[in-house]
PDB file of C-alpha atoms in Angstrom:
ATOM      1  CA  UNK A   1      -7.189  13.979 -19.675  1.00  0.00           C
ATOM      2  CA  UNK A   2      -5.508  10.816 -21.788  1.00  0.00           C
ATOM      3  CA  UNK A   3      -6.701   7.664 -20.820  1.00  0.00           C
ATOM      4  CA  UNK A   4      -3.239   5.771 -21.424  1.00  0.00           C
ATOM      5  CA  UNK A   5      -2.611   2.392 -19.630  1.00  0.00           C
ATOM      6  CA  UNK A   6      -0.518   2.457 -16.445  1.00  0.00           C
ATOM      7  CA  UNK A   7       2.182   0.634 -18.357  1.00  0.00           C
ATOM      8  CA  UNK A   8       2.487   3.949 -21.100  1.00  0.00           C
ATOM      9  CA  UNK A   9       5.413   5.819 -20.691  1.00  0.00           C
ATOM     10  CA  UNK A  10       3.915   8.825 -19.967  1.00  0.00           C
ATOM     11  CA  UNK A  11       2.487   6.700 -15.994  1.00  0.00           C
ATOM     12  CA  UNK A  12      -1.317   8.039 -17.386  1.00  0.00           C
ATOM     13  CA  UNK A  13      -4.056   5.830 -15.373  1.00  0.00           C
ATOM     14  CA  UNK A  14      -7.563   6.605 -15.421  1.00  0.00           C
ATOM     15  CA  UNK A  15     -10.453   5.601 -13.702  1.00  0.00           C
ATOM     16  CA  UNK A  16     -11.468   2.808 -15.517  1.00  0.00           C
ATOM     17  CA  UNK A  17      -8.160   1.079 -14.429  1.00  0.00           C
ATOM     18  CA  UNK A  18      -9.534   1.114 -10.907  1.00  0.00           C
ATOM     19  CA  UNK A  19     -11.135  -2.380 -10.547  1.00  0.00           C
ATOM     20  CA  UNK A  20     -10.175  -3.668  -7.025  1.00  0.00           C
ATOM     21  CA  UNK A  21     -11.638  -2.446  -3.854  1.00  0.00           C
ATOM     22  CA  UNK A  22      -8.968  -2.143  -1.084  1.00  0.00           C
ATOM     23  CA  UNK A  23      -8.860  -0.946   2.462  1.00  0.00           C
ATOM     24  CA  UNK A  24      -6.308   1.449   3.333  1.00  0.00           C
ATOM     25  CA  UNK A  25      -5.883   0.847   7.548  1.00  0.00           C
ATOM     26  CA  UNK A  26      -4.024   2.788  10.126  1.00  0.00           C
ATOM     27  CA  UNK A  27      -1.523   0.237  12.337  1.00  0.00           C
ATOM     28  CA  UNK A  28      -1.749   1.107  16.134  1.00  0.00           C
ATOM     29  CA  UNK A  29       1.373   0.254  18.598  1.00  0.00           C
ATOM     30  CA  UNK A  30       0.499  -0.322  21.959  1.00  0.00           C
ATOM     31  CA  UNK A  31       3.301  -1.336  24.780  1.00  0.00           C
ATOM     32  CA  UNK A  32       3.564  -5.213  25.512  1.00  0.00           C
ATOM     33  CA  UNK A  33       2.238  -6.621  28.347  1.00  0.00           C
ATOM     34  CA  UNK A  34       3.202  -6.985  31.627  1.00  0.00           C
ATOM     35  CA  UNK A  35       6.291 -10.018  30.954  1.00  0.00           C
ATOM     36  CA  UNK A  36       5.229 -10.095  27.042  1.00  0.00           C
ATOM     37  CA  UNK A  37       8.254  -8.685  25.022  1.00  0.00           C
ATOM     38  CA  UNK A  38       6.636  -7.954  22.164  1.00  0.00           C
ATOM     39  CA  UNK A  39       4.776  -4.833  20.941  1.00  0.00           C
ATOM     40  CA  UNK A  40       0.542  -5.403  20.377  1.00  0.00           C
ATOM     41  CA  UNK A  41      -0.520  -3.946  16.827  1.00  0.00           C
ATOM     42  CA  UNK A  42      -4.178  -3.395  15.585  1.00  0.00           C
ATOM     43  CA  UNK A  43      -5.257  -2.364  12.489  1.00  0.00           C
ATOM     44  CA  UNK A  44      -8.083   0.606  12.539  1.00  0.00           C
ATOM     45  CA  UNK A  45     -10.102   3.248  11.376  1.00  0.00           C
ATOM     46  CA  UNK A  46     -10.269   2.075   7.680  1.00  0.00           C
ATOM     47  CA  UNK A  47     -10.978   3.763   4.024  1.00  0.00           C
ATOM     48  CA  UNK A  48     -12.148   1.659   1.625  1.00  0.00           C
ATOM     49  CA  UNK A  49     -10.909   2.919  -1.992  1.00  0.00           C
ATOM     50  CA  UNK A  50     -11.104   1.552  -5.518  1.00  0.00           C
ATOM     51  CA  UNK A  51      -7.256   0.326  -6.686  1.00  0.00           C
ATOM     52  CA  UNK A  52      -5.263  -1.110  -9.340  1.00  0.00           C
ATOM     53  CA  UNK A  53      -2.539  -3.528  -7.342  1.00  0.00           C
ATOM     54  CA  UNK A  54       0.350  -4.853  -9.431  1.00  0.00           C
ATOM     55  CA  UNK A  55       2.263  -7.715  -8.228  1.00  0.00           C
ATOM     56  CA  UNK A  56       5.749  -7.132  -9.191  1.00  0.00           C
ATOM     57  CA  UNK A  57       8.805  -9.758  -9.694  1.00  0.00           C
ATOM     58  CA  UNK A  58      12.407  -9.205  -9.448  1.00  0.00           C
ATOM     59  CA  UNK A  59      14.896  -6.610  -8.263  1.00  0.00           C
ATOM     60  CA  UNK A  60      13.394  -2.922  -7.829  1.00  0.00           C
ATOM     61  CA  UNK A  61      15.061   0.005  -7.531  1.00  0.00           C
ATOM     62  CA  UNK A  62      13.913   2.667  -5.096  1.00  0.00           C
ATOM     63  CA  UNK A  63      15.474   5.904  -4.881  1.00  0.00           C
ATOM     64  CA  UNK A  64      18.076   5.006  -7.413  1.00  0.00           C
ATOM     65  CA  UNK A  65      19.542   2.025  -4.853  1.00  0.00           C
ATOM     66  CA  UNK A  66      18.372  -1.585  -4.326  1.00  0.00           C
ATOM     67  CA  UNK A  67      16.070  -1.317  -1.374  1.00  0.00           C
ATOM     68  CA  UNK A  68      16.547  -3.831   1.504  1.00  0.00           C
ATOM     69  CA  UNK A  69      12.619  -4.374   1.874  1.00  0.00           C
ATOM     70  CA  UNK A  70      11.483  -6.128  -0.890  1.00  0.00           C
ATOM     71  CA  UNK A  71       8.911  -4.223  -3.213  1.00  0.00           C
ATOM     72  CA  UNK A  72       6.216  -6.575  -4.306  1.00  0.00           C
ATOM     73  CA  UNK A  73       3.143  -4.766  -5.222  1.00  0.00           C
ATOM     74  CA  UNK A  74       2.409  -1.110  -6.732  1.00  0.00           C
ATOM     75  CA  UNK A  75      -0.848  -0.204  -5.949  1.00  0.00           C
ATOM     76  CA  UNK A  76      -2.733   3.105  -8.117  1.00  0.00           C
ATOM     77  CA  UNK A  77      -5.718   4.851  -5.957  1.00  0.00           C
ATOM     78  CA  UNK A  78      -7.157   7.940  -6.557  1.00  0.00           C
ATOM     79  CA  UNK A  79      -5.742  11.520  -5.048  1.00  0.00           C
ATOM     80  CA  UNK A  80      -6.226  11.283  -0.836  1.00  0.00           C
ATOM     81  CA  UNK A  81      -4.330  13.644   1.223  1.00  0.00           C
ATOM     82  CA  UNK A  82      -4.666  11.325   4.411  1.00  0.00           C
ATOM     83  CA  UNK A  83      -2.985   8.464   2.307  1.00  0.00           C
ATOM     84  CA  UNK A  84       0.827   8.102   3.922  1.00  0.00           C
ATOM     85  CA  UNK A  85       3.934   5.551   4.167  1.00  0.00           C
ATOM     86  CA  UNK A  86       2.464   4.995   8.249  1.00  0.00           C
ATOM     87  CA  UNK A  87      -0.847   2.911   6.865  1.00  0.00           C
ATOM     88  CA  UNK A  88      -1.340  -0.206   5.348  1.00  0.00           C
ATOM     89  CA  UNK A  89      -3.146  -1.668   2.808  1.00  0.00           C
ATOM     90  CA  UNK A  90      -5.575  -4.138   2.832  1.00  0.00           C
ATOM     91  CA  UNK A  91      -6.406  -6.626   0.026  1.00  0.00           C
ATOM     92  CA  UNK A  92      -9.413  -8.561  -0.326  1.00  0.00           C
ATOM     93  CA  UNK A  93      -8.203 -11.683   0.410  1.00  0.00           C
ATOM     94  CA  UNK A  94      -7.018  -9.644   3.926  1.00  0.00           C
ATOM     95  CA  UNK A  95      -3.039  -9.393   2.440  1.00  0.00           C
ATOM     96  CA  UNK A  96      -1.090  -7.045   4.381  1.00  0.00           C
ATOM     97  CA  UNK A  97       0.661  -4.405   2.395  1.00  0.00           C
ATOM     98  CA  UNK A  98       3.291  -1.836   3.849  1.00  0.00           C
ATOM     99  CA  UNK A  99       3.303   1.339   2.132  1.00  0.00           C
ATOM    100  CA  UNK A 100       6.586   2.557   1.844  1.00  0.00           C
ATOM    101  CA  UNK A 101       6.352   5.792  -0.637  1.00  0.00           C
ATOM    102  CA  UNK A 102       3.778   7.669  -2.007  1.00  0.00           C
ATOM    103  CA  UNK A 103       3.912   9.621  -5.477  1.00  0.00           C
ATOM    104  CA  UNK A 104       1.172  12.151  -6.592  1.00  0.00           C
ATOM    105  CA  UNK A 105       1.354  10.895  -9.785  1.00  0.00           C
ATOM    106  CA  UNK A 106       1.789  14.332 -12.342  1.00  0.00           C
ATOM    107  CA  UNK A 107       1.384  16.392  -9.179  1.00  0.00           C
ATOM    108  CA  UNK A 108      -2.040  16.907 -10.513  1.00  0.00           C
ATOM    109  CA  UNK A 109      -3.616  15.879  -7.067  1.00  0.00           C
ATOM    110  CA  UNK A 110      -5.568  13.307  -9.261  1.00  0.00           C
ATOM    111  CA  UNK A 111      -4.040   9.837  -8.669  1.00  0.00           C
ATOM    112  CA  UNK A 112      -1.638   8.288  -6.129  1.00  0.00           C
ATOM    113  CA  UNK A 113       0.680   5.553  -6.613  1.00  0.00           C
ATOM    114  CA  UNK A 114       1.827   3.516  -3.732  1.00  0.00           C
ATOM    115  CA  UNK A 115       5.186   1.404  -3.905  1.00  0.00           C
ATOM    116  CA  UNK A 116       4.440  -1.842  -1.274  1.00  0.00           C
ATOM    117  CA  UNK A 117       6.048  -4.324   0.301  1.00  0.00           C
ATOM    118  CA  UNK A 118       3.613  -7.646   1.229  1.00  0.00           C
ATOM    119  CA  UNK A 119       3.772  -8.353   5.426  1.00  0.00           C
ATOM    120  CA  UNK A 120       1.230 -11.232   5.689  1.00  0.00           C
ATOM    121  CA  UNK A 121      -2.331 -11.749   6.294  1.00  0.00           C
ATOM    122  CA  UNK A 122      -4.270 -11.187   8.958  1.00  0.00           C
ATOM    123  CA  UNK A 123      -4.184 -14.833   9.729  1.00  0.00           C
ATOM    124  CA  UNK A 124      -0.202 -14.359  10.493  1.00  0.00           C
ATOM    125  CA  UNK A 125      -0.744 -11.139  12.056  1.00  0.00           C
ATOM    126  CA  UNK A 126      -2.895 -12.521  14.538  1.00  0.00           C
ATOM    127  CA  UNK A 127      -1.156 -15.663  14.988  1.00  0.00           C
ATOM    128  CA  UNK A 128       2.172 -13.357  16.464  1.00  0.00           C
ATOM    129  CA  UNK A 129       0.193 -10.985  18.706  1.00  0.00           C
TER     130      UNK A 129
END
């Protein structure tokens, strides 16, 4: 296995570029309240993996058109089957992220990349429910 730099051409990341500790979090709906119109979330059942998150700037293409969700953050884990676009990711500083692809990066079942858009903090989350 190269140990290239994300950044390469060739997408190569190895496990020395995994410095940050994130929590990837399933979102629960539950139906509103009695006279409340909107829907309760919660955040559960967590797996806390080492990542590489890259804030990124700018117009990104995704699927070969402009997406309408802004994509702020690609974030590299290693290979987990459970990982999909219906959980969340959790920063340390308890940023929201919504996953919305997955890539198996080399379809060698080794590393995962995971295109993001930011949603808020906890704080805001909170603050709405």
């Amino acid at each position: 296995m190269s140990r290239n730099r994300i950044n390469s051409p060739r997408r190569k990341v190895s496990i020395g570029d995994l410095k940050t500790i994130v929590s990837l979090r399933y979102r629960e709906l539950a139906e509103p309240s009695f006279g409340d119109v909107d829907i309760d979330e919660a955040f559960s059942d967590h797996i806390d993996v080492w990542a590489k998150v890259v804030s990124r700037s700018g117009t990104e293409m995704f699927g070969g058109v402009t997406s309408d969700i802004p994509i702020t953050h690609t974030v590299y884990i290693r290979y987990e089957s459970a990982v999909n676009t219906t959980m969340w990711v959790e920063l340390g500083d308890g940023t929201l992220l919504d996953i919305l692809d997955t890539e198996d990066l080399d379809e060698e079942n080794e590393f995962l990349k995971l295109v993001c858009s930011k949603r808020g903090s906890r704080e805001n989350v909170a603050a709405r429910i």
